[in-house]
Amino acid sequence: MSAKIAILPGDGVGPEIVAEAVKVIGCLREDYGLNVELEEAQIGGVAVDATGEPLPEATLRLARQADAILLGAVGGPKWDTIERPRRPEQGLLAIRAALGLFGNLRPAILYAELAGASALRPEIVADLDILIVRELTGGIYFGEPRGVRTLETGEREAYNTLVYRESEIARIARLAFALAAKRGARLCSVDKANVLESSGLWREVVTRLASEYPQVEISHLYVDNAAMQLVRAPKQFDVIVTGNLFGDILSDCAAMLTGSIGMLPSASLDERAKGLYEPVHGSAPDIAGRGVANPLATILSLAMMLRYSLNQPQLAERVESAVGRVLAEGYRTADIYTTGTRRVGTREMGDAVTGALRTGASC
Ligand code: IPM
Ligand code: MG
């Protein structure tokens, strides 16, 4: 039976980069017998324009039916001034919540060829391979009560709630422990337990669970220190687990260690490993439609989909090594270009990856 992939290109550079990942899927179907069917739907600003909603019913229905979802990006200046519930970003938050995609995996891997693109000295980032596991459906992003109220003085006050249940903490911690056990066996839990009750509970639950994973070495850091350590000596980390807001911030920070956010994929998983896969970068409205965006983060997100939701780890590795190969051959989009390499556009980069995949095909 074929697996169904929902394709949600979204806004800005989304359609351009997703088209290249779809090209790669085409190649996997033809040359490697991957049995999948694709169906496209709208999300984000394009959906707001077409239906008035950033996550239309039809899109949510398709996402629920699908085995996996590939998303480009949402948002852009055109929709920044409309009321908050209808903004494109709400479509993304709503699909995460509706599908229970609590486990956000954000690897930050530095390809040797791109060491020069990092803002940090090559010896600090060489061979960097970190995985950030961010809780994605709880914490201050979704906590109630939230809102803006007017005080008796007439002054307005805005408030949000940072709330975590034991079961929510345990669920993300177990995912992180299991992932750590499969790689470097070191897990660092990041919180603000010196100030916040929700972090105190977080630390307690993670510490309790650690005894179930004796093969994994656990450590704890406060988030301010974690941010500092990430830029000071990032290679000390293997897997980091943290809450929604801290994870949002630390994952952007980790992304920049690798030189370009244009290279970084992500997976957002539910309890049964159904997932939504998207590049970590946004819709980049400034370069949208110009054919210069880097499609590699989206193609690498597809590789994560093959690994985590479609149970095709060998194909995932093939896609990842095809990406490694085009980098080794010198192909670079503008964001990772350095003198002496070969500057290409979005489409040429996608073609280079499918070309590398085809030469590696057994048939
Ligand atoms: C991310 C983004 C989103 C988030 C925005 C677009 C809502 O920054 O996926 O990291 O804050 O989660
Ligand atoms: Mg973010």
Coordinates of N, CA and C and ligand atoms in Angstrom, one line a residue, residues 74-75 88-93 96 104 106 134-136 141-142 244-245 247-249 251-252 266 268 278-282, ligand 1:
V74 N 5.6 29.5 6.2 CA 4.5 30.4 6.2 C 4.9 31.8 6.6
G75 N 4.0 32.7 6.2 CA 4.2 34.1 6.7 C 4.8 35.0 5.7
P88 N -0.6 33.9 9.3 CA -0.1 32.6 8.8 C 0.5 31.8 9.9
E89 N 1.3 32.4 10.8 CA 1.9 31.6 11.9 C 1.0 30.8 12.7
Q90 N -0.3 31.3 12.8 CA -1.3 30.6 13.6 C -1.6 29.3 12.9
G91 N -1.5 29.2 11.6 CA -1.8 28.0 10.8 C -0.8 26.9 11.2
L92 N 0.4 27.3 11.4 CA 1.5 26.4 11.8 C 1.2 25.9 13.2
L93 N 1.0 26.9 14.1 CA 0.7 26.5 15.5 C -0.5 25.6 15.6
R96 N 0.3 22.0 14.4 CA 1.0 21.3 15.4 C 0.1 20.8 16.6
N104 N 9.6 18.0 18.6 CA 10.3 18.7 17.4 C 11.8 18.4 17.4
R106 N 15.3 19.0 15.9 CA 16.1 20.0 15.0 C 17.6 19.7 15.1
R134 N 12.8 19.8 20.9 CA 12.0 20.9 21.5 C 10.6 20.4 21.7
E135 N 10.0 20.6 22.9 CA 8.6 20.3 23.2 C 7.8 21.3 22.3
L136 N 6.8 20.9 21.6 CA 6.2 21.8 20.6 C 4.7 22.1 20.7
Y141 N 3.6 28.8 24.7 CA 3.0 29.0 23.4 C 1.5 28.7 23.5
F142 N 1.1 27.8 24.3 CA -0.3 27.3 24.3 C -1.0 27.5 25.7
N244 N 9.1 24.5 24.9 CA 8.8 25.1 23.6 C 9.5 26.5 23.3
L245 N 9.4 27.4 24.3 CA 10.0 28.7 24.0 C 11.6 28.7 24.0
G247 N 13.3 26.2 23.4 CA 13.7 25.4 22.2 C 13.7 26.3 20.9
D248 N 12.7 27.1 20.9 CA 12.6 28.0 19.7 C 13.9 28.9 19.6
I249 N 14.3 29.4 20.7 CA 15.4 30.3 20.8 C 16.7 29.6 20.5
S251 N 17.3 26.7 19.2 CA 17.4 26.1 17.9 C 17.8 27.1 16.8
D252 N 17.4 28.3 16.9 CA 17.9 29.3 15.9 C 19.4 29.6 16.2
S266 N 13.8 19.8 9.9 CA 13.2 19.5 11.2 C 12.1 18.5 11.0
S268 N 8.6 17.2 13.2 CA 7.7 17.4 14.3 C 6.8 16.1 14.4
E278 N 9.7 20.1 7.9 CA 9.8 21.4 7.4 C 11.2 22.0 7.6
P279 N 11.7 22.8 6.7 CA 13.0 23.5 6.9 C 12.8 24.4 8.1
V280 N 13.9 24.6 8.9 CA 13.9 25.5 10.0 C 13.7 27.0 9.6
H281 N 14.3 27.3 8.5 CA 14.2 28.7 8.0 C 12.8 29.1 7.7
G282 N 12.5 30.4 7.6 CA 11.2 30.9 7.3 C 10.9 31.1 5.9
Ligands
IPM1 C1 9.7 28.0 14.5 C2 9.1 29.3 14.3 C3 7.6 29.3 14.8 C4 7.7 29.1 16.3 C5 6.8 30.5 14.5 C6 6.8 30.8 13.0 C7 5.4 30.4 15.0 O1 9.8 30.3 14.8 O2 9.2 27.0 14.1 O3 10.7 28.0 15.2 O4 7.9 30.0 17.1 O5 7.6 27.9 16.7

